[in-house]
mmCIF file of C-alpha atoms in Angstrom:
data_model
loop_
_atom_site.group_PDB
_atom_site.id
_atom_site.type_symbol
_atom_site.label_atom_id
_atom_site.label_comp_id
_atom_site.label_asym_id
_atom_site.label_seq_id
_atom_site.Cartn_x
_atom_site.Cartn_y
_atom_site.Cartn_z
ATOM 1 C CA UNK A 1 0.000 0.000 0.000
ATOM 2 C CA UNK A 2 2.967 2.444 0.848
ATOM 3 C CA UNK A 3 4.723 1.726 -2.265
ATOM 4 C CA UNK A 4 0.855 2.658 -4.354
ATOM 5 C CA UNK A 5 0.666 5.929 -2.542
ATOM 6 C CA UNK A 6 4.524 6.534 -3.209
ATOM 7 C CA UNK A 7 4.164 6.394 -6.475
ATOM 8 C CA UNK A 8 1.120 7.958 -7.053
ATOM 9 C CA UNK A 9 2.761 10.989 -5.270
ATOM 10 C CA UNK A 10 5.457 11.058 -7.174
ATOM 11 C CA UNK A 11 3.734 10.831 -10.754
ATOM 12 C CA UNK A 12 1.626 14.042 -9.225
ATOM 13 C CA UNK A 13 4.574 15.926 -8.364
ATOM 14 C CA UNK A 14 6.410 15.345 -11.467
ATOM 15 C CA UNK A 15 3.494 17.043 -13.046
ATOM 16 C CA UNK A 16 3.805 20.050 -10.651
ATOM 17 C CA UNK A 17 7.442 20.570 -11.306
ATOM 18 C CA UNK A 18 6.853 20.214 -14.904
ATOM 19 C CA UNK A 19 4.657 23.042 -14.818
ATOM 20 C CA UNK A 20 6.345 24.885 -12.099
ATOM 21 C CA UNK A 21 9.653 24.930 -14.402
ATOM 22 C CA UNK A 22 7.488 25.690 -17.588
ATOM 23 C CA UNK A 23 5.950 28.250 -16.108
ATOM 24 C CA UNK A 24 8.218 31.415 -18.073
ATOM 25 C CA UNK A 25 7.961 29.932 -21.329
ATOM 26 C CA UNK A 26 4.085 29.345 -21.533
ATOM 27 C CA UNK A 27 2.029 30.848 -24.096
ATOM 28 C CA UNK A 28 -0.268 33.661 -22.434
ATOM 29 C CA UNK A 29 -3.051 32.082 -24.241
ATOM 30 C CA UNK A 30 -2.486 28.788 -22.526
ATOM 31 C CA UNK A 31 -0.837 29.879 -19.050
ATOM 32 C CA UNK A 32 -4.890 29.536 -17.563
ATOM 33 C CA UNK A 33 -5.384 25.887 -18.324
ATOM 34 C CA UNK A 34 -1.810 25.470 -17.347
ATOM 35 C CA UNK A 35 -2.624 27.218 -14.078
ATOM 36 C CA UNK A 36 -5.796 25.154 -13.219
ATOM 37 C CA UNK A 37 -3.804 22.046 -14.056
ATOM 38 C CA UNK A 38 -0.918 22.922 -11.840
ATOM 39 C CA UNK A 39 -3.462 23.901 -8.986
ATOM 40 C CA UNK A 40 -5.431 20.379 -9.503
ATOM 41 C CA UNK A 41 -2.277 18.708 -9.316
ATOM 42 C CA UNK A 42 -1.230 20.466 -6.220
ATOM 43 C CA UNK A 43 -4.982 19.567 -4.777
ATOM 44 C CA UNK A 44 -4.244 15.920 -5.608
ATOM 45 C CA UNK A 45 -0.878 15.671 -4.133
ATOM 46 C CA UNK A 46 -2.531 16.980 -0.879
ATOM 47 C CA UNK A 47 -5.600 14.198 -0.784
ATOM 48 C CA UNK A 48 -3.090 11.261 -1.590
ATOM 49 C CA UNK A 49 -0.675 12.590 0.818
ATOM 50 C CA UNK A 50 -3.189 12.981 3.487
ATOM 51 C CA UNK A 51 -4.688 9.481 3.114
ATOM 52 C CA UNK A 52 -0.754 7.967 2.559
ATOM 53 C CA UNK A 53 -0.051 9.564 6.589
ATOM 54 C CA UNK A 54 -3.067 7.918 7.718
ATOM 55 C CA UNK A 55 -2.706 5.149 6.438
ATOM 56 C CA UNK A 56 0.615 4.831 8.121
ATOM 57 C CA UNK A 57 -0.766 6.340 11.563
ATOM 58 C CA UNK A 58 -3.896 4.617 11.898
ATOM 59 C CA UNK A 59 -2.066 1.274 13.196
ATOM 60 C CA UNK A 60 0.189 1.353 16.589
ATOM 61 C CA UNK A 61 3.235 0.808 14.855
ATOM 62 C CA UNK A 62 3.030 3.649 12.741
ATOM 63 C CA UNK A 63 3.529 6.152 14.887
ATOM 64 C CA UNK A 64 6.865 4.378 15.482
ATOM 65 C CA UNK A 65 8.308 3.324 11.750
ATOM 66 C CA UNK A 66 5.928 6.118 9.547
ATOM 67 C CA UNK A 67 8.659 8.489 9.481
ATOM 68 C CA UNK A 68 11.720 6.187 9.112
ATOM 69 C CA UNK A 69 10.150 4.061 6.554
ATOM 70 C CA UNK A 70 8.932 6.405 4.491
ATOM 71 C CA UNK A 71 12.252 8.260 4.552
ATOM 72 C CA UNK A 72 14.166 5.327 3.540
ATOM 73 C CA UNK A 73 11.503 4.781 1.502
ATOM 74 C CA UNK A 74 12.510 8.189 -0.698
ATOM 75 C CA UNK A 75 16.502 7.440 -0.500
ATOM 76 C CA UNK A 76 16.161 4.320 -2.520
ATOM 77 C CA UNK A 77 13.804 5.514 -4.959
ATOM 78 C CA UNK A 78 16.435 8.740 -5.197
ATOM 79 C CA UNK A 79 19.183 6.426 -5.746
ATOM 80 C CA UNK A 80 17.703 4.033 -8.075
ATOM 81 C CA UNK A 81 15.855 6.644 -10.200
ATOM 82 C CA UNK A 82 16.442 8.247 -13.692
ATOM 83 C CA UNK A 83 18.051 11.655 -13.051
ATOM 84 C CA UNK A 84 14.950 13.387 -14.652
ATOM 85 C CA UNK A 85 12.408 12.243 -11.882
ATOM 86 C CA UNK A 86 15.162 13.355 -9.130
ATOM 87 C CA UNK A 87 12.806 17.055 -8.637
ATOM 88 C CA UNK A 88 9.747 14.924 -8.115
ATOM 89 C CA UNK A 89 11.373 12.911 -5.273
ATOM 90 C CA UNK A 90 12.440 16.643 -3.667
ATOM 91 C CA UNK A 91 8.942 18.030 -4.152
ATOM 92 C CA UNK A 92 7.735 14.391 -2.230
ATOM 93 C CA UNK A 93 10.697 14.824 0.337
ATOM 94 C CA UNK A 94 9.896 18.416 0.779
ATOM 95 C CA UNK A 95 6.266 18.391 1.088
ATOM 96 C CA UNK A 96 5.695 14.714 2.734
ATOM 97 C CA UNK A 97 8.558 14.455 5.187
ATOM 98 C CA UNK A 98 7.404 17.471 7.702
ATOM 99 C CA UNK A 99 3.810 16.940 7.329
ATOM 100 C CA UNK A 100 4.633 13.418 8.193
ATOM 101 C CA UNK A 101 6.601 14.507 11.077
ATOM 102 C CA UNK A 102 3.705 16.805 12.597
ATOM 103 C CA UNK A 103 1.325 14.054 12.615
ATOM 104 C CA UNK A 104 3.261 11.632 13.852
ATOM 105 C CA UNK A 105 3.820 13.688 17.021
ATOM 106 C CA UNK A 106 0.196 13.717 17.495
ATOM 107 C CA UNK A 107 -1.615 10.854 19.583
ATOM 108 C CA UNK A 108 -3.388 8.225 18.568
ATOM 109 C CA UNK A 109 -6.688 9.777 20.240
ATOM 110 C CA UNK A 110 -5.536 13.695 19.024
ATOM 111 C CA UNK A 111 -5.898 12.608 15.675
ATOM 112 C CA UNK A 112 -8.845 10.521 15.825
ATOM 113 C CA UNK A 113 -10.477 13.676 17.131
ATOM 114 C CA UNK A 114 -9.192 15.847 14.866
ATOM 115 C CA UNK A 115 -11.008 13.167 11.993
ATOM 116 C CA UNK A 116 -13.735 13.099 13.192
ATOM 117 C CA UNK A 117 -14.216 16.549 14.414
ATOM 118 C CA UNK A 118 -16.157 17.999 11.062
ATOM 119 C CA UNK A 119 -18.699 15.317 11.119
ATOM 120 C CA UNK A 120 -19.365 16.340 14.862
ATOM 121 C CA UNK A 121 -19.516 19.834 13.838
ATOM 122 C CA UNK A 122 -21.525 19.110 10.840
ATOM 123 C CA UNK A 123 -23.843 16.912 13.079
ATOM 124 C CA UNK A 124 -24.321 19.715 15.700
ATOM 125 C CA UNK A 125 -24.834 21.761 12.640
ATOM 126 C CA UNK A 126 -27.590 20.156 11.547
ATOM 127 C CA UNK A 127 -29.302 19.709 14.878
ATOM 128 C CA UNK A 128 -29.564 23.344 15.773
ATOM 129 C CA UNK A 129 -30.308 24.148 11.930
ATOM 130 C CA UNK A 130 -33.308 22.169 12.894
ATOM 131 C CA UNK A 131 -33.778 23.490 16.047
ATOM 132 C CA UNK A 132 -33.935 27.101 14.858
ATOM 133 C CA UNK A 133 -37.139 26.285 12.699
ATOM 134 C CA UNK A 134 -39.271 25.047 15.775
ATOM 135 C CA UNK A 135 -37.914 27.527 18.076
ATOM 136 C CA UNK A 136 -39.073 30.409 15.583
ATOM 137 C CA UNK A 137 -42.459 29.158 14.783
ATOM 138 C CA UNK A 138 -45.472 30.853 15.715
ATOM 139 C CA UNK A 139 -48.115 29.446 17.887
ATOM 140 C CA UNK A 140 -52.051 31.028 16.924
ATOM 141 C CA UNK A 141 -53.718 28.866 19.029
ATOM 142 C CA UNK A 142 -56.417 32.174 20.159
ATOM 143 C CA UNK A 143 -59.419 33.994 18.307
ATOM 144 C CA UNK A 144 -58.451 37.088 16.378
ATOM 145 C CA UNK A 145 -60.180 39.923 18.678
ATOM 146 C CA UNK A 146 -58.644 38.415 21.817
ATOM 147 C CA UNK A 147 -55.758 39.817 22.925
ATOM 148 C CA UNK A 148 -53.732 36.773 22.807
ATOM 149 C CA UNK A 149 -55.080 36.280 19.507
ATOM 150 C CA UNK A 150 -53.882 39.791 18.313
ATOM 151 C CA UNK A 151 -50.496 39.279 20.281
ATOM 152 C CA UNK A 152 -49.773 36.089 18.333
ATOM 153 C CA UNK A 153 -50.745 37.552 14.864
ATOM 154 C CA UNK A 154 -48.180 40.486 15.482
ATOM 155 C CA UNK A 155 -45.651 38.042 16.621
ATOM 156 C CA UNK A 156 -46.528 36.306 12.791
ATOM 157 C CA UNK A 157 -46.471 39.297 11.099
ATOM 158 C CA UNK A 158 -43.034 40.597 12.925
ATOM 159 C CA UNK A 159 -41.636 37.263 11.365
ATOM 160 C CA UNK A 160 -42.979 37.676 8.590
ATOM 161 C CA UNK A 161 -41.737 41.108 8.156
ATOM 162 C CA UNK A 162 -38.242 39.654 8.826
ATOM 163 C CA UNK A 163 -38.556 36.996 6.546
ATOM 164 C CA UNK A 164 -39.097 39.338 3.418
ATOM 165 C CA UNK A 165 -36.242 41.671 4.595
ATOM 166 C CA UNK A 166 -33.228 38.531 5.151
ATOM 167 C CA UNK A 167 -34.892 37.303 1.555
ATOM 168 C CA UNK A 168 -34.307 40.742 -0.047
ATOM 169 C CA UNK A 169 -38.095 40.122 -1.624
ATOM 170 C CA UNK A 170 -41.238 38.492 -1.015
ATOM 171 C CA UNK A 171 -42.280 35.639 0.877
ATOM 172 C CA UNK A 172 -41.980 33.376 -1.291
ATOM 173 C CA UNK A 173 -40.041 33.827 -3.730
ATOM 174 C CA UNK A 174 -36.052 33.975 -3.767
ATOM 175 C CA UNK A 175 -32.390 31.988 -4.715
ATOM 176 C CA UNK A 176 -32.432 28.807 -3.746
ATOM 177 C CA UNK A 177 -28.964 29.597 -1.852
ATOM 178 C CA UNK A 178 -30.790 32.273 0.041
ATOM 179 C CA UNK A 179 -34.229 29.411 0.626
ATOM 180 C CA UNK A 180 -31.633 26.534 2.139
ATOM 181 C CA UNK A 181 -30.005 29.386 4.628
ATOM 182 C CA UNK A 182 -32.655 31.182 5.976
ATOM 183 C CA UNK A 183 -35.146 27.706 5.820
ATOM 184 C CA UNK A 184 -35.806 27.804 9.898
ATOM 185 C CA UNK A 185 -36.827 31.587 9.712
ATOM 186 C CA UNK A 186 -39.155 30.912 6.704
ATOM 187 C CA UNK A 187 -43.204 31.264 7.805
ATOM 188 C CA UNK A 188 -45.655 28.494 7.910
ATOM 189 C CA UNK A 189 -48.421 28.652 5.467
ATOM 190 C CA UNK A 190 -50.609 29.310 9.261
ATOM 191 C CA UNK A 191 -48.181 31.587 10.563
ATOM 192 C CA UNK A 192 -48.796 33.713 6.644
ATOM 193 C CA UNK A 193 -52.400 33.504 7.565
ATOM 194 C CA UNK A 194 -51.937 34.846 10.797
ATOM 195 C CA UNK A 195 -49.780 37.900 9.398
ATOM 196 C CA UNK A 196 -52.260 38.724 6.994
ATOM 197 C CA UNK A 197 -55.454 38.714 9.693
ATOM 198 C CA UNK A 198 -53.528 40.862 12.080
ATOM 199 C CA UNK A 199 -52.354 43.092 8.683
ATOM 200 C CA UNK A 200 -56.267 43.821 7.982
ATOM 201 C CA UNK A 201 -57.108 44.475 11.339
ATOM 202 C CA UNK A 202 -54.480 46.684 12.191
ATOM 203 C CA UNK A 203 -55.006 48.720 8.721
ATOM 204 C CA UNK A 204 -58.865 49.071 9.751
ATOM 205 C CA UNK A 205 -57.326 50.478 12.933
ATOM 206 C CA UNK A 206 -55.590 52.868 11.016
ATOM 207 C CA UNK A 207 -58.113 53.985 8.887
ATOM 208 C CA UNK A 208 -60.466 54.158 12.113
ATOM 209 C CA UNK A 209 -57.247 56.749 13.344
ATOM 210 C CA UNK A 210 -57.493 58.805 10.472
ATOM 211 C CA UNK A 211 -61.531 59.123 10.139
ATOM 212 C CA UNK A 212 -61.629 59.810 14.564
ATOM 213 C CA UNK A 213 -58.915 61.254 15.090
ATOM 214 C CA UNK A 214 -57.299 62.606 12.418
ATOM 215 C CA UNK A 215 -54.227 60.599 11.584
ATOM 216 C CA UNK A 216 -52.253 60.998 8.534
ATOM 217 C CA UNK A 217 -52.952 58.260 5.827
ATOM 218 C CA UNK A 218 -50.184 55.584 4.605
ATOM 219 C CA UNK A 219 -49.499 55.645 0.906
ATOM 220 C CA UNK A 220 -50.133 52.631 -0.584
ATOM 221 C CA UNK A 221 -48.632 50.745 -3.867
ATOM 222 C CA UNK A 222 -51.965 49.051 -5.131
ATOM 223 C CA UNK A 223 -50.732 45.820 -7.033
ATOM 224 C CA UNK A 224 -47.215 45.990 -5.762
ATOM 225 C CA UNK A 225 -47.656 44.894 -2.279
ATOM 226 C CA UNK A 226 -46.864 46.973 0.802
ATOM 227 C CA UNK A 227 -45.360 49.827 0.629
ATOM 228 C CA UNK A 228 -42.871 50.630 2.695
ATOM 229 C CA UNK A 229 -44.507 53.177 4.778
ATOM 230 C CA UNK A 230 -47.165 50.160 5.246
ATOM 231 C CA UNK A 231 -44.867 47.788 5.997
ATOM 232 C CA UNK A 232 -43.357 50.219 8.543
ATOM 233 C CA UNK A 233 -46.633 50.483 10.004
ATOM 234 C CA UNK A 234 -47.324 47.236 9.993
ATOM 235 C CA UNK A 235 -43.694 46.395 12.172
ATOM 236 C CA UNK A 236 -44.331 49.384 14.351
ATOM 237 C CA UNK A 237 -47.711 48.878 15.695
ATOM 238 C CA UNK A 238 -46.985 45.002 16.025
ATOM 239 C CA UNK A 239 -44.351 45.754 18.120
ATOM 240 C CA UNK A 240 -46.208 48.167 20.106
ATOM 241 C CA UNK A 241 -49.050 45.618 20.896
ATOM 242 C CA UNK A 242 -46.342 42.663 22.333
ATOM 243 C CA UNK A 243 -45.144 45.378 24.461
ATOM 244 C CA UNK A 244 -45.496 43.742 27.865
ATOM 245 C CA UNK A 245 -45.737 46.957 29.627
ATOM 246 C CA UNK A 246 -49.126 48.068 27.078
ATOM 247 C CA UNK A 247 -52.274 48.353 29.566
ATOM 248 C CA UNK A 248 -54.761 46.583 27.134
ATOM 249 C CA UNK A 249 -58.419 47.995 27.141
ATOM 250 C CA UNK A 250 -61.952 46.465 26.410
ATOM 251 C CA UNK A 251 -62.470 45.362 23.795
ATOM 252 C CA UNK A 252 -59.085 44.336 23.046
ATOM 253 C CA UNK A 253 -59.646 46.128 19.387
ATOM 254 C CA UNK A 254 -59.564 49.628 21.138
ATOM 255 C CA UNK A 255 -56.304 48.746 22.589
ATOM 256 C CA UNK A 256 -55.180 48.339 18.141
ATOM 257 C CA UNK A 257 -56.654 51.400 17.477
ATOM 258 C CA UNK A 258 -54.809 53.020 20.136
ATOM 259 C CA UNK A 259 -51.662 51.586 18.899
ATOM 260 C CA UNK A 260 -52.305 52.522 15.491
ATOM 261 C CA UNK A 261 -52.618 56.628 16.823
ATOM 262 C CA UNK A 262 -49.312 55.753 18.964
ATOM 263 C CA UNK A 263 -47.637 54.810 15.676
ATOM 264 C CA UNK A 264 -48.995 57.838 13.840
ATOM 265 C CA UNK A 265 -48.631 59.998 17.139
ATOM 266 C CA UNK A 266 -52.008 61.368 16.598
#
């Protein structure tokens, strides 16, 4: 198995010194492809070289013989070699021998953890990715003109509101890239619903504001969705009715309306 991954490292880094040394006399129009080659190459080397030390290291012995053998391993092949393959057996020397070294001074049980340690972090990873979407769902287990109802429903349309702006656009709509991250923070189909019920009541509220009390109006963008002065509304006078401190009146509406002149300080 040694002798495989020897040689395999070997052919690799004869290709990398080929390029290395050709790389003043290549033709500009080639020097890209000769550039992704030599960085493939180099990509390769490190894989092989990787699984050649652990191969060595995973059994007891290894940590004894790796670095001797393999050593000994690169004088013969120096000696016995063509001249022309001489660079590729420095580049192996050079770039095997002290990473070789390094691991071998690790433990047994240091390296096994070292391993192993993405898939734990992956693992953990996925547990809390998972996590975060229950944790940031939102219950709307209560009527609409209770006040837990209308509580909830601002709590929906908050993350709704949040939603749109990590998304950069609506709801549902957006790179997939952008879907996969922000997945736990995306609304339920219910928790939509609930966004839009406490949307119409608080703009009813509003418009109550402006006929009673004279409020300024919100512009709107019919056909475009909210505008932003509506959605700013919306935001503001959701987070004015989870206010823990808000002394809530009867019926709980009154308490929306009032929010919606706080909002407008009217």
């Amino acid at each position: 198995m040694a002798k495989s991954y020897i040689d395999e490292l070997l052919d690799l880094a004869a290709g990398i010194v080929e390029l290395a040394d050709a790389e003043g006399t290549i033709d500009k129009r080639y020097w890209k492809k000769a550039k992704a080659e030599h960085d493939a190459l180099q990509a390769n080397f490190t894989r092989v070289r990787k699984e050649y030390v652990d191969s060595l290291l995973d059994t007891p012995d290894g940590y004894e013989q790796a670095y001797s053998l393999t050593l000994e391993e690169l004088n013969i092949t120096r000696e016995n070699c063509d001249d022309t393959w001489i660079p590729a057996v420095n580049y192996v020397s050079d770039n095997l021998l002290p990473y070789l070294q390094k691991e071998s001074r690790r433990s047994p049980s240091t390296r096994k953890f070292f391993k192993y340690l993405p898939w734990f972090i992956a693992g953990v990873a996925v547990v809390a990715y998972i996590a975060v979407s229950f944790l940031a769902l939102t219950p709307i287990n209560h009527a609409i003109d209770t006040q837990a109802g209308i509580k909830e429903r601002a709590a929906a349309v908050q993350k709704v509101i949040r939603y749109d702006y990590l998304m950069n656009t609506h709801v549902r709509k957006g790179g997939w890239i952008k879907g996969a991250l922000f997945w736990p923070l995306e609304p339920t189909e219910y928790e939509i619903k609930g966004a839009s019920e406490f949307a119409s009541l608080a703009f009813e509220a509003k418009q109550v504001s402006v006929q009673e009390y004279g409020c300024s109006p919100i512009a709107q963008e019919y056909g475009n969705g909210p505008s932003k002065d509506e959605v700013a509304y919306l935001s503001e006078t959701a987070e004015r009715l989870r206010d823990a401190t808000l002394q809530w009146k009867k019926p709980p509406i009154i308490t929306t309306i009032d929010a919606a002149r706080f909002v407008g300080k009217c």
